[in-house]
């Protein structure tokens, strides 16, 4: 069998079927092409149950398809389960989390692989990690979300090589014209000017310091950080300025910067949270293929705690019928290491993440697929996801209440969250510019 690709215009939102591609729309194969989709992904699949679309999706339910829609390209209909033919071959995505690489929701064309008699699928190269320089002009991102504890954050990278299938940051790759699937894990963007930009923004007149969160979108200690050292240079700037920072990661690479973190901890300027999703190495391998193994994350918590760095364990995400049975075990393992704080987040499935997670679940746990999604919908008011403030992190309903209550009881029993570390801004002292110092004379 051979492979070529056809670019197919997306249908209007209320239509479920993809129009046939004309000969003039057929393009030659490109090994570097990252957008591989199937027209069947846009049509109903009888073998799988239909799921409600998450908030913000342009697609409509079948009952509303009689209404006229404006004649413009529409996003992929996320209300329809994807077809198995969308999946990329195993040997091309070895060590990756996503099963497919469908076009982003903003793309007017979808690309689908088909047999043209020339090149075999087996001859196509695997997805390799590439890093592009992101020439951003600002590095501190602001937010006013009422259900999170920080109002500013830094993301040294776009995309994440860890490949966690549940990552809620995947849809952000669509803003770059790339796929939230395999592109998110393999086509990465680094911000090498981040330390310089941070220094400039912290030195701006009128800047009011508050804790900066790092790692809330993509992991700052993902594998490419070993080469680029952006996170370490950011920490050096924050340490020099006396600025507080909170770090979230699931990588043992955080121990590389233990010298800086320990020094900052003495001034109450840093706290580190490690996400421990499961203690089962087999589940971690397929769910978070390039992240640190559970034992390495626990060892990182142990070494950070021993060095005097305030630590927290995040049981995140909690996936009903998949890893929720491990809540107490994870907390017990962290408590034995001296960790004093803990938190959890319920699985979130915004936009393309829902279909990517469904594909992964069917491929790895087909016997649990319907049960897992039934429980997910029970926690989201019958939908696959609810992005409402106050509900997106913990959900609602009896199943979500039970998960939250189990977490609370385990924390009370093990002594978690009795005292929470509060970082200080009293050490903030940005260096004076040369012009400012000369003005004294």
PDB file of N, CA and C in Angstrom, residues 140-208:
ATOM      1  N   UNK A 140       6.047  37.399  30.539  1.00  0.00           N
ATOM      2  CA  UNK A 140       5.101  37.217  31.644  1.00  0.00           C
ATOM      3  C   UNK A 140       3.680  37.309  31.101  1.00  0.00           C
ATOM      4  N   UNK A 141       2.907  36.253  31.313  1.00  0.00           N
ATOM      5  CA  UNK A 141       1.510  36.200  30.881  1.00  0.00           C
ATOM      6  C   UNK A 141       0.607  36.489  32.072  1.00  0.00           C
ATOM      7  N   UNK A 142      -0.370  37.347  31.872  1.00  0.00           N
ATOM      8  CA  UNK A 142      -1.296  37.712  32.957  1.00  0.00           C
ATOM      9  C   UNK A 142      -2.621  36.985  32.789  1.00  0.00           C
ATOM     10  N   UNK A 143      -3.314  36.753  33.896  1.00  0.00           N
ATOM     11  CA  UNK A 143      -4.664  36.190  33.856  1.00  0.00           C
ATOM     12  C   UNK A 143      -5.473  36.736  35.024  1.00  0.00           C
ATOM     13  N   UNK A 144      -6.782  36.726  34.855  1.00  0.00           N
ATOM     14  CA  UNK A 144      -7.670  37.173  35.935  1.00  0.00           C
ATOM     15  C   UNK A 144      -8.674  36.089  36.300  1.00  0.00           C
ATOM     16  N   UNK A 145      -8.292  34.820  36.101  1.00  0.00           N
ATOM     17  CA  UNK A 145      -9.186  33.705  36.420  1.00  0.00           C
ATOM     18  C   UNK A 145      -9.446  33.645  37.919  1.00  0.00           C
ATOM     19  N   UNK A 146     -10.711  33.551  38.321  1.00  0.00           N
ATOM     20  CA  UNK A 146     -11.030  33.577  39.749  1.00  0.00           C
ATOM     21  C   UNK A 146     -10.788  32.263  40.479  1.00  0.00           C
ATOM     22  N   UNK A 147     -10.511  31.174  39.749  1.00  0.00           N
ATOM     23  CA  UNK A 147     -10.386  29.878  40.418  1.00  0.00           C
ATOM     24  C   UNK A 147      -8.954  29.346  40.449  1.00  0.00           C
ATOM     25  N   UNK A 148      -7.967  30.207  40.192  1.00  0.00           N
ATOM     26  CA  UNK A 148      -6.581  29.805  40.358  1.00  0.00           C
ATOM     27  C   UNK A 148      -5.866  30.823  41.244  1.00  0.00           C
ATOM     28  N   UNK A 149      -4.777  30.393  41.859  1.00  0.00           N
ATOM     29  CA  UNK A 149      -4.163  31.185  42.931  1.00  0.00           C
ATOM     30  C   UNK A 149      -3.084  32.145  42.453  1.00  0.00           C
ATOM     31  N   UNK A 150      -2.872  32.276  41.153  1.00  0.00           N
ATOM     32  CA  UNK A 150      -1.830  33.178  40.653  1.00  0.00           C
ATOM     33  C   UNK A 150      -2.400  34.044  39.528  1.00  0.00           C
ATOM     34  N   UNK A 151      -1.801  35.206  39.336  1.00  0.00           N
ATOM     35  CA  UNK A 151      -2.282  36.102  38.287  1.00  0.00           C
ATOM     36  C   UNK A 151      -1.253  36.321  37.178  1.00  0.00           C
ATOM     37  N   UNK A 152      -0.120  35.621  37.257  1.00  0.00           N
ATOM     38  CA  UNK A 152       0.910  35.754  36.227  1.00  0.00           C
ATOM     39  C   UNK A 152       1.701  34.443  36.125  1.00  0.00           C
ATOM     40  N   UNK A 153       2.201  34.179  34.938  1.00  0.00           N
ATOM     41  CA  UNK A 153       2.918  32.924  34.715  1.00  0.00           C
ATOM     42  C   UNK A 153       3.929  33.092  33.587  1.00  0.00           C
ATOM     43  N   UNK A 154       4.831  32.128  33.483  1.00  0.00           N
ATOM     44  CA  UNK A 154       5.840  32.096  32.431  1.00  0.00           C
ATOM     45  C   UNK A 154       5.843  30.698  31.814  1.00  0.00           C
ATOM     46  N   UNK A 155       5.899  30.642  30.482  1.00  0.00           N
ATOM     47  CA  UNK A 155       6.020  29.371  29.773  1.00  0.00           C
ATOM     48  C   UNK A 155       7.271  29.421  28.897  1.00  0.00           C
ATOM     49  N   UNK A 156       8.351  28.777  29.324  1.00  0.00           N
ATOM     50  CA  UNK A 156       9.597  28.814  28.534  1.00  0.00           C
ATOM     51  C   UNK A 156       9.478  28.118  27.186  1.00  0.00           C
ATOM     52  N   UNK A 157       8.500  27.196  27.064  1.00  0.00           N
ATOM     53  CA  UNK A 157       8.349  26.427  25.834  1.00  0.00           C
ATOM     54  C   UNK A 157       6.885  26.370  25.410  1.00  0.00           C
ATOM     55  N   UNK A 158       6.685  26.154  24.107  1.00  0.00           N
ATOM     56  CA  UNK A 158       5.363  25.837  23.558  1.00  0.00           C
ATOM     57  C   UNK A 158       5.413  24.398  23.068  1.00  0.00           C
ATOM     58  N   UNK A 159       4.380  23.653  23.378  1.00  0.00           N
ATOM     59  CA  UNK A 159       4.421  22.224  23.126  1.00  0.00           C
ATOM     60  C   UNK A 159       5.176  21.528  24.235  1.00  0.00           C
ATOM     61  N   UNK A 160       5.007  20.212  24.338  1.00  0.00           N
ATOM     62  CA  UNK A 160       5.682  19.479  25.415  1.00  0.00           C
ATOM     63  C   UNK A 160       5.993  18.062  24.964  1.00  0.00           C
ATOM     64  N   UNK A 161       7.266  17.710  25.057  1.00  0.00           N
ATOM     65  CA  UNK A 161       7.722  16.401  24.596  1.00  0.00           C
ATOM     66  C   UNK A 161       7.306  15.272  25.531  1.00  0.00           C
ATOM     67  N   UNK A 162       6.840  15.581  26.718  1.00  0.00           N
ATOM     68  CA  UNK A 162       6.377  14.525  27.620  1.00  0.00           C
ATOM     69  C   UNK A 162       5.267  13.701  26.978  1.00  0.00           C
ATOM     70  N   UNK A 163       4.423  14.348  26.167  1.00  0.00           N
ATOM     71  CA  UNK A 163       3.391  13.623  25.428  1.00  0.00           C
ATOM     72  C   UNK A 163       2.244  13.110  26.263  1.00  0.00           C
ATOM     73  N   UNK A 164       1.970  13.724  27.397  1.00  0.00           N
ATOM     74  CA  UNK A 164       0.842  13.283  28.236  1.00  0.00           C
ATOM     75  C   UNK A 164      -0.457  13.415  27.443  1.00  0.00           C
ATOM     76  N   UNK A 165      -1.184  12.330  27.312  1.00  0.00           N
ATOM     77  CA  UNK A 165      -2.353  12.320  26.445  1.00  0.00           C
ATOM     78  C   UNK A 165      -3.462  13.226  26.976  1.00  0.00           C
ATOM     79  N   UNK A 166      -3.505  13.457  28.273  1.00  0.00           N
ATOM     80  CA  UNK A 166      -4.578  14.235  28.881  1.00  0.00           C
ATOM     81  C   UNK A 166      -4.272  15.737  28.947  1.00  0.00           C
ATOM     82  N   UNK A 167      -3.128  16.183  28.450  1.00  0.00           N
ATOM     83  CA  UNK A 167      -2.683  17.561  28.667  1.00  0.00           C
ATOM     84  C   UNK A 167      -3.684  18.574  28.118  1.00  0.00           C
ATOM     85  N   UNK A 168      -4.188  19.446  28.986  1.00  0.00           N
ATOM     86  CA  UNK A 168      -5.187  20.431  28.567  1.00  0.00           C
ATOM     87  C   UNK A 168      -4.574  21.567  27.755  1.00  0.00           C
ATOM     88  N   UNK A 169      -3.224  21.614  27.649  1.00  0.00           N
ATOM     89  CA  UNK A 169      -2.573  22.658  26.852  1.00  0.00           C
ATOM     90  C   UNK A 169      -2.482  22.285  25.378  1.00  0.00           C
ATOM     91  N   UNK A 170      -2.833  21.076  25.014  1.00  0.00           N
ATOM     92  CA  UNK A 170      -2.726  20.643  23.620  1.00  0.00           C
ATOM     93  C   UNK A 170      -3.433  21.589  22.638  1.00  0.00           C
ATOM     94  N   UNK A 171      -4.650  22.043  22.921  1.00  0.00           N
ATOM     95  CA  UNK A 171      -5.345  22.897  21.945  1.00  0.00           C
ATOM     96  C   UNK A 171      -4.609  24.190  21.608  1.00  0.00           C
ATOM     97  N   UNK A 172      -3.652  24.620  22.430  1.00  0.00           N
ATOM     98  CA  UNK A 172      -2.940  25.866  22.129  1.00  0.00           C
ATOM     99  C   UNK A 172      -2.080  25.738  20.873  1.00  0.00           C
ATOM    100  N   UNK A 173      -1.736  24.518  20.473  1.00  0.00           N
ATOM    101  CA  UNK A 173      -0.931  24.351  19.258  1.00  0.00           C
ATOM    102  C   UNK A 173      -1.735  24.707  18.001  1.00  0.00           C
ATOM    103  N   UNK A 174      -3.053  24.672  18.102  1.00  0.00           N
ATOM    104  CA  UNK A 174      -3.876  25.047  16.955  1.00  0.00           C
ATOM    105  C   UNK A 174      -3.698  26.521  16.609  1.00  0.00           C
ATOM    106  N   UNK A 175      -3.339  27.349  17.607  1.00  0.00           N
ATOM    107  CA  UNK A 175      -3.085  28.767  17.330  1.00  0.00           C
ATOM    108  C   UNK A 175      -1.888  28.950  16.402  1.00  0.00           C
ATOM    109  N   UNK A 176      -1.013  27.954  16.354  1.00  0.00           N
ATOM    110  CA  UNK A 176       0.190  28.026  15.527  1.00  0.00           C
ATOM    111  C   UNK A 176      -0.011  27.353  14.173  1.00  0.00           C
ATOM    112  N   UNK A 177      -1.233  26.910  13.881  1.00  0.00           N
ATOM    113  CA  UNK A 177      -1.500  26.207  12.642  1.00  0.00           C
ATOM    114  C   UNK A 177      -1.050  24.760  12.674  1.00  0.00           C
ATOM    115  N   UNK A 178      -0.832  24.218  13.870  1.00  0.00           N
ATOM    116  CA  UNK A 178      -0.343  22.857  14.030  1.00  0.00           C
ATOM    117  C   UNK A 178      -1.388  21.996  14.722  1.00  0.00           C
ATOM    118  N   UNK A 179      -1.149  20.707  14.731  1.00  0.00           N
ATOM    119  CA  UNK A 179      -2.093  19.777  15.326  1.00  0.00           C
ATOM    120  C   UNK A 179      -1.880  19.664  16.836  1.00  0.00           C
ATOM    121  N   UNK A 180      -2.968  19.631  17.613  1.00  0.00           N
ATOM    122  CA  UNK A 180      -2.842  19.345  19.047  1.00  0.00           C
ATOM    123  C   UNK A 180      -2.452  17.897  19.325  1.00  0.00           C
ATOM    124  N   UNK A 181      -2.394  17.070  18.284  1.00  0.00           N
ATOM    125  CA  UNK A 181      -2.005  15.674  18.461  1.00  0.00           C
ATOM    126  C   UNK A 181      -0.503  15.501  18.500  1.00  0.00           C
ATOM    127  N   UNK A 182       0.039  14.783  17.529  1.00  0.00           N
ATOM    128  CA  UNK A 182       1.467  14.485  17.534  1.00  0.00           C
ATOM    129  C   UNK A 182       2.327  15.730  17.342  1.00  0.00           C
ATOM    130  N   UNK A 183       1.819  16.744  16.648  1.00  0.00           N
ATOM    131  CA  UNK A 183       2.581  17.996  16.506  1.00  0.00           C
ATOM    132  C   UNK A 183       2.901  18.606  17.861  1.00  0.00           C
ATOM    133  N   UNK A 184       1.951  18.553  18.793  1.00  0.00           N
ATOM    134  CA  UNK A 184       2.145  19.156  20.113  1.00  0.00           C
ATOM    135  C   UNK A 184       3.329  18.530  20.841  1.00  0.00           C
ATOM    136  N   UNK A 185       3.588  17.247  20.573  1.00  0.00           N
ATOM    137  CA  UNK A 185       4.669  16.533  21.249  1.00  0.00           C
ATOM    138  C   UNK A 185       5.993  16.597  20.503  1.00  0.00           C
ATOM    139  N   UNK A 186       5.945  16.885  19.202  1.00  0.00           N
ATOM    140  CA  UNK A 186       7.158  16.779  18.395  1.00  0.00           C
ATOM    141  C   UNK A 186       7.608  18.106  17.793  1.00  0.00           C
ATOM    142  N   UNK A 187       6.708  19.033  17.540  1.00  0.00           N
ATOM    143  CA  UNK A 187       7.080  20.337  16.983  1.00  0.00           C
ATOM    144  C   UNK A 187       7.033  21.372  18.104  1.00  0.00           C
ATOM    145  N   UNK A 188       8.178  21.571  18.733  1.00  0.00           N
ATOM    146  CA  UNK A 188       8.259  22.392  19.940  1.00  0.00           C
ATOM    147  C   UNK A 188       8.852  23.755  19.620  1.00  0.00           C
ATOM    148  N   UNK A 189       8.567  24.708  20.504  1.00  0.00           N
ATOM    149  CA  UNK A 189       9.055  26.079  20.353  1.00  0.00           C
ATOM    150  C   UNK A 189       9.722  26.497  21.651  1.00  0.00           C
ATOM    151  N   UNK A 190      10.950  26.979  21.546  1.00  0.00           N
ATOM    152  CA  UNK A 190      11.710  27.422  22.715  1.00  0.00           C
ATOM    153  C   UNK A 190      11.843  28.937  22.712  1.00  0.00           C
ATOM    154  N   UNK A 191      11.920  29.514  23.903  1.00  0.00           N
ATOM    155  CA  UNK A 191      12.042  30.969  24.060  1.00  0.00           C
ATOM    156  C   UNK A 191      13.381  31.297  24.725  1.00  0.00           C
ATOM    157  N   UNK A 192      14.472  31.265  23.968  1.00  0.00           N
ATOM    158  CA  UNK A 192      15.795  31.477  24.573  1.00  0.00           C
ATOM    159  C   UNK A 192      15.993  32.874  25.137  1.00  0.00           C
ATOM    160  N   UNK A 193      15.204  33.844  24.670  1.00  0.00           N
ATOM    161  CA  UNK A 193      15.325  35.208  25.190  1.00  0.00           C
ATOM    162  C   UNK A 193      14.502  35.436  26.449  1.00  0.00           C
ATOM    163  N   UNK A 194      13.880  34.386  26.961  1.00  0.00           N
ATOM    164  CA  UNK A 194      13.013  34.529  28.132  1.00  0.00           C
ATOM    165  C   UNK A 194      13.714  35.172  29.324  1.00  0.00           C
ATOM    166  N   UNK A 195      14.933  34.764  29.703  1.00  0.00           N
ATOM    167  CA  UNK A 195      15.585  35.403  30.857  1.00  0.00           C
ATOM    168  C   UNK A 195      15.817  36.895  30.649  1.00  0.00           C
ATOM    169  N   UNK A 196      16.241  37.286  29.455  1.00  0.00           N
ATOM    170  CA  UNK A 196      16.479  38.697  29.169  1.00  0.00           C
ATOM    171  C   UNK A 196      15.172  39.492  29.213  1.00  0.00           C
ATOM    172  N   UNK A 197      14.112  38.929  28.642  1.00  0.00           N
ATOM    173  CA  UNK A 197      12.805  39.598  28.665  1.00  0.00           C
ATOM    174  C   UNK A 197      12.283  39.715  30.099  1.00  0.00           C
ATOM    175  N   UNK A 198      12.487  38.652  30.889  1.00  0.00           N
ATOM    176  CA  UNK A 198      12.035  38.673  32.281  1.00  0.00           C
ATOM    177  C   UNK A 198      12.754  39.759  33.065  1.00  0.00           C
ATOM    178  N   UNK A 199      14.043  39.870  32.860  1.00  0.00           N
ATOM    179  CA  UNK A 199      14.813  40.904  33.552  1.00  0.00           C
ATOM    180  C   UNK A 199      14.297  42.292  33.197  1.00  0.00           C
ATOM    181  N   UNK A 200      13.981  42.498  31.940  1.00  0.00           N
ATOM    182  CA  UNK A 200      13.472  43.798  31.509  1.00  0.00           C
ATOM    183  C   UNK A 200      12.101  44.089  32.113  1.00  0.00           C
ATOM    184  N   UNK A 201      11.230  43.084  32.148  1.00  0.00           N
ATOM    185  CA  UNK A 201       9.878  43.307  32.665  1.00  0.00           C
ATOM    186  C   UNK A 201       9.877  43.493  34.179  1.00  0.00           C
ATOM    187  N   UNK A 202      10.748  42.783  34.882  1.00  0.00           N
ATOM    188  CA  UNK A 202      10.820  42.967  36.335  1.00  0.00           C
ATOM    189  C   UNK A 202      11.428  44.317  36.700  1.00  0.00           C
ATOM    190  N   UNK A 203      12.232  44.865  35.811  1.00  0.00           N
ATOM    191  CA  UNK A 203      12.875  46.153  36.069  1.00  0.00           C
ATOM    192  C   UNK A 203      12.002  47.343  35.691  1.00  0.00           C
ATOM    193  N   UNK A 204      10.863  47.081  35.051  1.00  0.00           N
ATOM    194  CA  UNK A 204       9.998  48.175  34.609  1.00  0.00           C
ATOM    195  C   UNK A 204       9.466  48.962  35.799  1.00  0.00           C
ATOM    196  N   UNK A 205       9.403  50.277  35.631  1.00  0.00           N
ATOM    197  CA  UNK A 205       8.855  51.116  36.705  1.00  0.00           C
ATOM    198  C   UNK A 205       7.388  50.781  36.910  1.00  0.00           C
ATOM    199  N   UNK A 206       6.998  50.702  38.140  1.00  0.00           N
ATOM    200  CA  UNK A 206       5.602  50.393  38.444  1.00  0.00           C
ATOM    201  C   UNK A 206       5.307  48.910  38.565  1.00  0.00           C
ATOM    202  N   UNK A 207       6.295  48.047  38.313  1.00  0.00           N
ATOM    203  CA  UNK A 207       6.042  46.610  38.445  1.00  0.00           C
ATOM    204  C   UNK A 207       5.834  46.250  39.918  1.00  0.00           C
ATOM    205  N   UNK A 208       4.748  45.550  40.196  1.00  0.00           N
ATOM    206  CA  UNK A 208       4.421  45.108  41.556  1.00  0.00           C
ATOM    207  C   UNK A 208       4.632  43.602  41.635  1.00  0.00           C
TER     208      UNK A 208
END
